[in-house]
mmCIF file of C-alpha atoms and ligand atoms in Angstrom:
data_model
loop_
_atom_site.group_PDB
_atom_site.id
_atom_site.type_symbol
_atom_site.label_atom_id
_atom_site.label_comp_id
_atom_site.label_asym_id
_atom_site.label_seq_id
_atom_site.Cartn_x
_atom_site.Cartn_y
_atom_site.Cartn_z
ATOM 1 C CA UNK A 799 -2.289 11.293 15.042
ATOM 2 C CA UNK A 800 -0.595 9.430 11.873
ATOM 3 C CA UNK A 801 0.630 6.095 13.470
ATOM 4 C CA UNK A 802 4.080 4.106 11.706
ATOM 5 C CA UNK A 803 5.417 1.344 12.527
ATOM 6 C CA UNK A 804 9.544 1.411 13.080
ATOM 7 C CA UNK A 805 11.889 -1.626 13.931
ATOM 8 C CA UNK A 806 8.606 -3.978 14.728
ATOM 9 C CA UNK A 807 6.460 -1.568 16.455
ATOM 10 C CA UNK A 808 3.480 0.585 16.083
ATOM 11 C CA UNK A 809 3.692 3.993 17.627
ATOM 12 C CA UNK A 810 2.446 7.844 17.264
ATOM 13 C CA UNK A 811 4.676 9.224 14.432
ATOM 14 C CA UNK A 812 5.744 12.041 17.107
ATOM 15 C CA UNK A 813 7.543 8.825 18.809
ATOM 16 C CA UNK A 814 9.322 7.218 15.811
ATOM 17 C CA UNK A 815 13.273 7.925 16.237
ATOM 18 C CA UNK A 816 16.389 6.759 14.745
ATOM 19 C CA UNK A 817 19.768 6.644 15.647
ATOM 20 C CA UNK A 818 21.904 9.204 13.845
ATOM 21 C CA UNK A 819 24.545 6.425 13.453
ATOM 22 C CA UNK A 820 21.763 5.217 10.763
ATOM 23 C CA UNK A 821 23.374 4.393 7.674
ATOM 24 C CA UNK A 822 20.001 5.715 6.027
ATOM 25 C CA UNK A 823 21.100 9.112 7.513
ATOM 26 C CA UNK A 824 24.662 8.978 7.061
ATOM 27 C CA UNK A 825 24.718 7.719 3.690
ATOM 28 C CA UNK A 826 21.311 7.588 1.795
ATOM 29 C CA UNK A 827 22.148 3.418 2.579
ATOM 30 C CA UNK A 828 18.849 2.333 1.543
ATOM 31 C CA UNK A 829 15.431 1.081 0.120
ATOM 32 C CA UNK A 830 11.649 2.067 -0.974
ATOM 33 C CA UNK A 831 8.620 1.664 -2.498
ATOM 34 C CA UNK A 832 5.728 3.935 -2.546
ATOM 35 C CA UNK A 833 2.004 1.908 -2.589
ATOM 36 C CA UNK A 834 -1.235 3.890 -3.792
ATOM 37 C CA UNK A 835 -4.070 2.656 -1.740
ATOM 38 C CA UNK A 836 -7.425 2.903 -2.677
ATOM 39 C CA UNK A 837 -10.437 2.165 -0.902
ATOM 40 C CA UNK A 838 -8.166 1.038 1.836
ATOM 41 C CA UNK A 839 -6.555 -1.449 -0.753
ATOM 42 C CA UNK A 840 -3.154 -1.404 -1.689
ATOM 43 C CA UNK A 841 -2.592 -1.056 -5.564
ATOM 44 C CA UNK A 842 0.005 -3.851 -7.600
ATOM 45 C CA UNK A 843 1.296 -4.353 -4.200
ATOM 46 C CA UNK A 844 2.812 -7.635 -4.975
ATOM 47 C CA UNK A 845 4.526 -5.888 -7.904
ATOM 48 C CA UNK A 846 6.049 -3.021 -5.597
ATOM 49 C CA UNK A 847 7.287 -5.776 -3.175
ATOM 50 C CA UNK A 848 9.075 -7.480 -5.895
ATOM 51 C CA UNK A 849 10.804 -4.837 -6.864
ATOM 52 C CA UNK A 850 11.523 -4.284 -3.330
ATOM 53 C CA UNK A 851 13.275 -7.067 -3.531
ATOM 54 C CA UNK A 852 14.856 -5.651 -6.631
ATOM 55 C CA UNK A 853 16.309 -2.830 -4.868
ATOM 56 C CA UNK A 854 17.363 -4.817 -1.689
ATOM 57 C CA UNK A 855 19.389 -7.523 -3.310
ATOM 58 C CA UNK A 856 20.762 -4.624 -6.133
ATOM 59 C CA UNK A 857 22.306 -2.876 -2.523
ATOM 60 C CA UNK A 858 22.825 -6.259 -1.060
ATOM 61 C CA UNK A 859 20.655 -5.984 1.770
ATOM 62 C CA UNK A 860 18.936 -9.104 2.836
ATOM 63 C CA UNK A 861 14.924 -8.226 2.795
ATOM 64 C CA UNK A 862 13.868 -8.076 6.902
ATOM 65 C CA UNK A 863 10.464 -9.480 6.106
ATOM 66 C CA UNK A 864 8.435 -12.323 3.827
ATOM 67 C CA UNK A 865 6.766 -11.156 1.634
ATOM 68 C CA UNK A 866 3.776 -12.233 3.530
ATOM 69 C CA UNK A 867 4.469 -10.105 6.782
ATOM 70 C CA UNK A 868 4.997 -6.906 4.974
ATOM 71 C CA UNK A 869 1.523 -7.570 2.933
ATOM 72 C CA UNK A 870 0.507 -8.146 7.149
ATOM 73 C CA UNK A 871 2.419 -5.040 7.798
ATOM 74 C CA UNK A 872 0.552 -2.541 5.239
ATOM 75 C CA UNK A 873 -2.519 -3.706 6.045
ATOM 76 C CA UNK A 874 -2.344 -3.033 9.660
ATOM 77 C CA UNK A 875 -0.828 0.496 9.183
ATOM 78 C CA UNK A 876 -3.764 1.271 6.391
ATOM 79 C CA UNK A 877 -6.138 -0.271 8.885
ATOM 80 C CA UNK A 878 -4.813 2.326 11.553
ATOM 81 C CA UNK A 879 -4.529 5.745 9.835
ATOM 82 C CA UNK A 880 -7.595 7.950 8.539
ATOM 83 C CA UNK A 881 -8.238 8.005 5.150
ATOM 84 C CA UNK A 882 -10.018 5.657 2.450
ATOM 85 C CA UNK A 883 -7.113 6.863 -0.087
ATOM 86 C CA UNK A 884 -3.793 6.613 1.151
ATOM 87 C CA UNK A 885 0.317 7.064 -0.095
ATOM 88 C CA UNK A 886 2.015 3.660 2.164
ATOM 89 C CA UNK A 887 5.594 5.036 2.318
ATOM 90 C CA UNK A 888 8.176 2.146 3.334
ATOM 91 C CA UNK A 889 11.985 1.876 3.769
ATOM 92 C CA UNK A 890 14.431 -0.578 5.059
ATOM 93 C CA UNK A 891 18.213 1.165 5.099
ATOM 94 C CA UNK A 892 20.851 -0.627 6.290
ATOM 95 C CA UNK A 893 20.598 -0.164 9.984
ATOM 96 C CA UNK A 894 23.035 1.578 12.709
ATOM 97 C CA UNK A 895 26.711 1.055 13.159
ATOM 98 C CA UNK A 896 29.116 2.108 15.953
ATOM 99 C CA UNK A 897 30.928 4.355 14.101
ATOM 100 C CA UNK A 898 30.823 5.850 10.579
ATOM 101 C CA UNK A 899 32.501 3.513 7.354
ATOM 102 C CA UNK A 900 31.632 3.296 4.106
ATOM 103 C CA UNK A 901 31.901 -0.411 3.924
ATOM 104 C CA UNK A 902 29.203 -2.311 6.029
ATOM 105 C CA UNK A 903 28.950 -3.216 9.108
ATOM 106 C CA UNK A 904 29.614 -7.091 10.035
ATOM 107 C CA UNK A 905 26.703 -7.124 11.856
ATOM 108 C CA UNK A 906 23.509 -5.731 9.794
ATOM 109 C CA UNK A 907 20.154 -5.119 11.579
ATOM 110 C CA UNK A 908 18.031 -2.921 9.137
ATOM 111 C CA UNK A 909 16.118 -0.417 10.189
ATOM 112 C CA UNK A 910 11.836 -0.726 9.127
ATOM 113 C CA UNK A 911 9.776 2.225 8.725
ATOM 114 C CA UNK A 912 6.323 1.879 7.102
ATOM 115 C CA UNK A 913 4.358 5.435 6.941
ATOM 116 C CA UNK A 914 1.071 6.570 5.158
ATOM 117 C CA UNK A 915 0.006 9.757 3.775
ATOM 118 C CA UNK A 916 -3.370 10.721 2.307
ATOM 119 C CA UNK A 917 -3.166 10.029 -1.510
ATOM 120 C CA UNK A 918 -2.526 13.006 -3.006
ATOM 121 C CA UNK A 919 -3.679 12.796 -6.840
ATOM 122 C CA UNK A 920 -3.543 15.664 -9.288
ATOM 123 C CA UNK A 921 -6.509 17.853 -8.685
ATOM 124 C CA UNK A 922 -8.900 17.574 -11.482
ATOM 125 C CA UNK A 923 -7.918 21.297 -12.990
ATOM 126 C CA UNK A 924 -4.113 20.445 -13.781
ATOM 127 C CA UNK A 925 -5.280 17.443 -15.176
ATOM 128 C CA UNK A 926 -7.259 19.200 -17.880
ATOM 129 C CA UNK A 927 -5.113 21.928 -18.161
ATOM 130 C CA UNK A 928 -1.894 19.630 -18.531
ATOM 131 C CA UNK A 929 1.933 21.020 -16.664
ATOM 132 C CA UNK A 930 4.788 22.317 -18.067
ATOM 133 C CA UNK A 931 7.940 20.361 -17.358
ATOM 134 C CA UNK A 932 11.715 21.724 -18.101
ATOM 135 C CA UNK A 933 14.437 19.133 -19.361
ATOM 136 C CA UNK A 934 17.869 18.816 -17.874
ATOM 137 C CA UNK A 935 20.625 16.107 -18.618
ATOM 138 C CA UNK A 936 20.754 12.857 -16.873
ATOM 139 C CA UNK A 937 23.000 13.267 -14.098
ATOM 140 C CA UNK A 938 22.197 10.439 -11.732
ATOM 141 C CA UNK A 939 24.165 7.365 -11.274
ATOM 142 C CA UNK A 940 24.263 4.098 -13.498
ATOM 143 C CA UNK A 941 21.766 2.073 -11.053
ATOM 144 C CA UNK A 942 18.458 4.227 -12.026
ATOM 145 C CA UNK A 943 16.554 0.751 -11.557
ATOM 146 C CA UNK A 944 16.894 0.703 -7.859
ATOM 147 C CA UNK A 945 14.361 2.586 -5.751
ATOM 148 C CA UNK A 946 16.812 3.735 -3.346
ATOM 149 C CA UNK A 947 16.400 6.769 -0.968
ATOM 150 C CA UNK A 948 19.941 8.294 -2.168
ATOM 151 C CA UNK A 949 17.535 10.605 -4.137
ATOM 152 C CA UNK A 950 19.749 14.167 -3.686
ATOM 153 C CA UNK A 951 20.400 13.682 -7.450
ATOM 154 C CA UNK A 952 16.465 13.777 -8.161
ATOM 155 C CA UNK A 953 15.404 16.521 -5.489
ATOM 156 C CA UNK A 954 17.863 18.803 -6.885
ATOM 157 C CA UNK A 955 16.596 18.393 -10.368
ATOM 158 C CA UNK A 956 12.433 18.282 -9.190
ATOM 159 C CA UNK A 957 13.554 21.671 -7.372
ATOM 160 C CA UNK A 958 14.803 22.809 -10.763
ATOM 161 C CA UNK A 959 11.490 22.347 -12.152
ATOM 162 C CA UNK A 960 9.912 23.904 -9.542
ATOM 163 C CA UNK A 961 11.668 27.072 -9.547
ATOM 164 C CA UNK A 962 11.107 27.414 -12.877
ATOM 165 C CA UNK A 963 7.410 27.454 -12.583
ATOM 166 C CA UNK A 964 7.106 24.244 -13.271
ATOM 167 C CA UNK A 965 6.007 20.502 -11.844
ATOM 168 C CA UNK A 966 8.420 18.131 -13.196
ATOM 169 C CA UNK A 967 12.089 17.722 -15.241
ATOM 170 C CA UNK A 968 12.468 15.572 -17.863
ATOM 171 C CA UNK A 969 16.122 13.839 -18.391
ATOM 172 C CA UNK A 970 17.618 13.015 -20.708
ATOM 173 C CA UNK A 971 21.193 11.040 -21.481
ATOM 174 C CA UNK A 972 23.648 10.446 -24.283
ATOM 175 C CA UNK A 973 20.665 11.948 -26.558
ATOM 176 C CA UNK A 974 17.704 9.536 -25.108
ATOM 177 C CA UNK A 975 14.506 10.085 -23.090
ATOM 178 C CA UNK A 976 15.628 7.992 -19.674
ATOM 179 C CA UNK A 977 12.752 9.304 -17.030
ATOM 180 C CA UNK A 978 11.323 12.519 -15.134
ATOM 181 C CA UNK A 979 12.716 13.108 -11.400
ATOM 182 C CA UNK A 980 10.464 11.273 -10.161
ATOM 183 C CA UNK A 981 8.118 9.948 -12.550
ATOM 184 C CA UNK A 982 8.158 7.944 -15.796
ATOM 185 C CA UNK A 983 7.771 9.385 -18.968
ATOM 186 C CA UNK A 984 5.793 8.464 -22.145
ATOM 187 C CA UNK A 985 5.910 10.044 -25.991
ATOM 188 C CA UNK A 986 2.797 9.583 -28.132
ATOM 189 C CA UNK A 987 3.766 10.399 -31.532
ATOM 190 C CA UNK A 988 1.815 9.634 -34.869
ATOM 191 C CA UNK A 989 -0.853 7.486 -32.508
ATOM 192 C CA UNK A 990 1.933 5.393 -31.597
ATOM 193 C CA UNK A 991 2.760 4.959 -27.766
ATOM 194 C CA UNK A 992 6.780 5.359 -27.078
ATOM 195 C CA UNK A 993 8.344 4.409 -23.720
ATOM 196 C CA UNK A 994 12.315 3.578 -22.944
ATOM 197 C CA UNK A 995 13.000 0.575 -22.300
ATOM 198 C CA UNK A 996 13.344 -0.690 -18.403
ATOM 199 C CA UNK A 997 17.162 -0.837 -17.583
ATOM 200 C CA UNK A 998 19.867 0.415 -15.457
ATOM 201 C CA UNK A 999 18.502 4.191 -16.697
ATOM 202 C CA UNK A 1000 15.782 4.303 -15.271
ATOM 203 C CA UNK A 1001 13.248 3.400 -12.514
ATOM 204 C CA UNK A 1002 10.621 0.143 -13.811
ATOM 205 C CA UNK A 1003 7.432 2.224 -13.188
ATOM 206 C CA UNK A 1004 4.494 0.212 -11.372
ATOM 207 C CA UNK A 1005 2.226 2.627 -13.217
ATOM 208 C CA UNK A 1006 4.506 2.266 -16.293
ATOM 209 C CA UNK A 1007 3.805 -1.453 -16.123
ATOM 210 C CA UNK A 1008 0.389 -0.445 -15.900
ATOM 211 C CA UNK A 1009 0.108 1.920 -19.056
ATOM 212 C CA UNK A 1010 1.698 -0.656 -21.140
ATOM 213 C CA UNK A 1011 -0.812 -3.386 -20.491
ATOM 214 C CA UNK A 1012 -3.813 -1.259 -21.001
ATOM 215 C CA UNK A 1013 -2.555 0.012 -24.251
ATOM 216 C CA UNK A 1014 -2.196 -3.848 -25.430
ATOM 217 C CA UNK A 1015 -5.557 -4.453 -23.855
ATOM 218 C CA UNK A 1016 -6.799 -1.263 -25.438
ATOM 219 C CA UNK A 1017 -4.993 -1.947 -28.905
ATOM 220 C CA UNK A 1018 -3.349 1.087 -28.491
ATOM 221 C CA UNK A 1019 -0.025 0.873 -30.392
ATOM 222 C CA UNK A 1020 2.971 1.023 -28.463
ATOM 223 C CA UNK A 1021 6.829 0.761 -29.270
ATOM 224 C CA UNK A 1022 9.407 0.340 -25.919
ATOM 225 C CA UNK A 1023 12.614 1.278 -27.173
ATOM 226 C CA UNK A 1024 15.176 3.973 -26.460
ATOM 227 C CA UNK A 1025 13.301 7.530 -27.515
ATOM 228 C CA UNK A 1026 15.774 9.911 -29.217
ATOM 229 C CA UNK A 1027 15.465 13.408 -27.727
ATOM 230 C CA UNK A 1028 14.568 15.070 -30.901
ATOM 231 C CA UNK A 1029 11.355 12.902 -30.877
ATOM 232 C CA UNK A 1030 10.411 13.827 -26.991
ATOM 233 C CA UNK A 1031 10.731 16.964 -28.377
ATOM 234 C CA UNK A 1032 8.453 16.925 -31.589
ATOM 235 C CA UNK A 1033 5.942 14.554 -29.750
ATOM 236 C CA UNK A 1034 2.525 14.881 -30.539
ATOM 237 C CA UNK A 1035 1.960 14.127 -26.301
ATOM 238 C CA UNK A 1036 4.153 13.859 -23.584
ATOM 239 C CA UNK A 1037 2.564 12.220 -20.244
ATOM 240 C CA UNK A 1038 4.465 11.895 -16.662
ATOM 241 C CA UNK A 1039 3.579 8.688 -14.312
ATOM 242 C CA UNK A 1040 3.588 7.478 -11.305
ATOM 243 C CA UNK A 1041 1.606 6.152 -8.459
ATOM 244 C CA UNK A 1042 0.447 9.534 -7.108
ATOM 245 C CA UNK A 1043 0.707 11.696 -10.738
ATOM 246 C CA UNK A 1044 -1.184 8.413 -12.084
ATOM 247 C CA UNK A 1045 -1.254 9.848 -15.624
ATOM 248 C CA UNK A 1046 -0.865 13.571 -16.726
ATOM 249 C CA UNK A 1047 -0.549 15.510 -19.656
ATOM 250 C CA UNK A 1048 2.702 17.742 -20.128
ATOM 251 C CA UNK A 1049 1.867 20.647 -22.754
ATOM 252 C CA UNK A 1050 4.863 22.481 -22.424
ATOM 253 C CA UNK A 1051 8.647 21.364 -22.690
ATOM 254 C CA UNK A 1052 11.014 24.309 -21.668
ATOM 255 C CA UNK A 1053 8.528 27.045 -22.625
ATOM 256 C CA UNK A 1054 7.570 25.398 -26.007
ATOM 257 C CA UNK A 1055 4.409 23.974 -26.763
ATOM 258 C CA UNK A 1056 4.162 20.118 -26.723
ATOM 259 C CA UNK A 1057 1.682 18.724 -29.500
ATOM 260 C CA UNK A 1058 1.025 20.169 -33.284
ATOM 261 C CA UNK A 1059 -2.116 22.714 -34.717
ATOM 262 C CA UNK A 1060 -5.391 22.381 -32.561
ATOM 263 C CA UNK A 1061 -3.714 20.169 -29.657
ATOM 264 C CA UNK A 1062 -0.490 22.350 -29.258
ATOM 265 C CA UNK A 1063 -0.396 23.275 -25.641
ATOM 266 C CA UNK A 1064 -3.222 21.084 -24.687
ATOM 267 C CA UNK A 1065 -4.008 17.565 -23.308
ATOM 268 C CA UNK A 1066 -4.041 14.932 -26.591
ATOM 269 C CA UNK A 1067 -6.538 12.817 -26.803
ATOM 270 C CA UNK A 1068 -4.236 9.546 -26.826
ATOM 271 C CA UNK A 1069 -3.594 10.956 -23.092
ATOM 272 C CA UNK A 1070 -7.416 11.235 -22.516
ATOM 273 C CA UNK A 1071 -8.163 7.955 -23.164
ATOM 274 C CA UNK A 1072 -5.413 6.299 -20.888
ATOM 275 C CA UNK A 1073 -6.625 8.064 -18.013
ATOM 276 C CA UNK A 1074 -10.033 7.133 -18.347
ATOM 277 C CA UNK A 1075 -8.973 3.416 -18.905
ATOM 278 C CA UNK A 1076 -6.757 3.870 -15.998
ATOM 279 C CA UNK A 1077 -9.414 4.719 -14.225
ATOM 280 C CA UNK A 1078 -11.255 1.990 -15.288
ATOM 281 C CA UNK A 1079 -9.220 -0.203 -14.549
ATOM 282 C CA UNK A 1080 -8.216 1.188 -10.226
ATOM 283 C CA UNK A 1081 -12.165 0.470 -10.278
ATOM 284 C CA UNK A 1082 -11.921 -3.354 -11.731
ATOM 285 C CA UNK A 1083 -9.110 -4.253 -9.624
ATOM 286 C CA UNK A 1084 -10.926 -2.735 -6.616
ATOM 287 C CA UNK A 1085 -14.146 -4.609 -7.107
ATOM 288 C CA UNK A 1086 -12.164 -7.529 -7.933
ATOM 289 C CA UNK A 1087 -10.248 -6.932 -4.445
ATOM 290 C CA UNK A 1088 -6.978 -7.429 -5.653
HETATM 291 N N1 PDD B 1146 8.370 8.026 -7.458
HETATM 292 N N2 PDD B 1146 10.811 7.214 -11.806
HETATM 293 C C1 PDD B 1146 11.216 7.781 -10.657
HETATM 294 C C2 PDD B 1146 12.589 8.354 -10.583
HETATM 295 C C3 PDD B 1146 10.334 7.822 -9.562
HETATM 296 O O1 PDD B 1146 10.744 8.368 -8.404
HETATM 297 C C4 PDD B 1146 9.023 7.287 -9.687
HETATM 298 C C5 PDD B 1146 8.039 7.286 -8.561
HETATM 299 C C6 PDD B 1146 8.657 6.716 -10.909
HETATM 300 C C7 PDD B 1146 7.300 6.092 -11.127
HETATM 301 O O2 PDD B 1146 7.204 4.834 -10.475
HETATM 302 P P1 PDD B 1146 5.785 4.267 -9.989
HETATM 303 O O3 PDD B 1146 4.883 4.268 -11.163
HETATM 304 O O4 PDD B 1146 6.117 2.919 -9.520
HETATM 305 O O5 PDD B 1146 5.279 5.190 -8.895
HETATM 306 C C8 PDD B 1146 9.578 6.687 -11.950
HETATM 307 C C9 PDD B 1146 7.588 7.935 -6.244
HETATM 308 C C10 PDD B 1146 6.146 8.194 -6.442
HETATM 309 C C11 PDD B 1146 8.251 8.784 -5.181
HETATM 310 O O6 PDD B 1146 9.461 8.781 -5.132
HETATM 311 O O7 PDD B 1146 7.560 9.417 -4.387
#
């Protein structure tokens, strides 16, 4: 059975409870991060426990471990579960009160839940084949940047996708390209590489991080600046990423194709090419032992 570790122990998931007094369950009072592991090694983790820290001092929450003891802390809980590939799940909410108020308690003891799932990664068909995404306007607060688990905003509009036939919902605000529901998302237009810019709109992708350094390594261009709508929308390529989506194609926005002539509805090459570097590059860092 999948062993977690809750308020500084380890334990059969089947054992793991929480109060309902939890502000995490009363009030979405909390933080996350989401850690690809591969080949039993955690991927950027220093980078996802920075912006951790992001998260916990954007909700004021004082962070419940050193940076050091959660690195301890993911380790022993990758150590313990099946799986050479695994999804390390963590969250730190602000702990239990007495009785239920919005402002915080005087007394704060978070609550610490690390889990792991096997890594799901996009099975080598959709890849090639590419997913169809819908769009839908921006409707989430003005704190995007923080990976907090208040995420009704972004289940309501990944369900949205999904009962359209489709994987994932691109958003957009005041006319820009912010993010997907749960994934970042890049334009490729003219063999340029376009990405919005990190700020309160949306979440600073890991993987984001990632893309952008292997384009400069690959002298791929790349612009970050805000992305008008209209040119999401005429883009020769449209990708979604994240930690467990890594990097995929989208080939059709709201029924239309994405792409022009030959490529229209298909994978681009531009996208092609960053996977395989991607790729490349999980493999380096894993030799390396990062
Ligand atoms: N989500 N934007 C949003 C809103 C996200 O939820 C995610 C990831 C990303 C991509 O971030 P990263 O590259 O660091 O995974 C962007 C995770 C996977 C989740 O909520 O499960």
């Amino acid at each position: 059975m999948t062993t977690v570790f809750l308020n500084g122990q380890f334990m059969p998931i089947a054992e793991a409870k929480v109060p309902v007094m939890d502000r995490g369950f009363l009030f979405g009072d909390g933080a996350y991060e989401l850690i690809p592991v591969y080949s039993r090694r955690p991927f950027r983790l220093a980078e996802h426990l920075r912006r951790l820290q992001h998260t916990l001092d954007g909700i004021r929450l004082a962070n419940p471990h050193a940076e050091a003891e959660w690195m301890r802390l993911i380790g022993e809980i990758v150590a313990r579960n099946d799986g050479d590939d695994q999804s390390v799940y963590l969250q730190v909410t602000r702990g239990a009160d007495t009785k239920r108020n919005h402002a915080f308690p005087a007394q704060v003891v978070p609550t610490v839940f690390i889990m792991t799932e096997p890594l799901v990664t996009p099975p080598p068909a959709q890849r090639e084949q590419g997913i169809a995404a819908i769009s839908a306007p921006d409707m989430r607060w003005l704190r995007c940047d923080l990976k907090t688990i208040s995420l009704l905003a972004n289940c309501l509009l990944r369900q949205q996708a999904v009962d359209a036939g489709c994987v994932e919902t691109l958003l957009f605000r005041d006319g820009f390209l912010t993010e997907g529901a749960a994934s970042n998302i890049f334009v490729v237009r003219d063999g340029v590489l376009l990405a919005p810019p990190k700020d309160h709109l949306m979440l600073p992708g890991i993987t984001y991080d990632v893309v952008l350094e292997l384009a400069a390594a690959h002298g791929l261009p790349a612009e970050v600046r805000p992305v008008a709508e209209a040119e999401a929308r005429g883009a020769d390529e449209l990708w979604m990423t994240s930690s467990t989506k890594e990097v995929l194609p989208i080939v059709r926005l709201d029924g239309q194709p994405v792409g022009r002539d030959e490529n229209a509805g298909r994978p681009g090459p531009v996208g092609r090419r960053m996977y395989d570097w991607y790729q490349a590059f999980k493999q380096t860092v894993m030799r390396a032992g990062e």
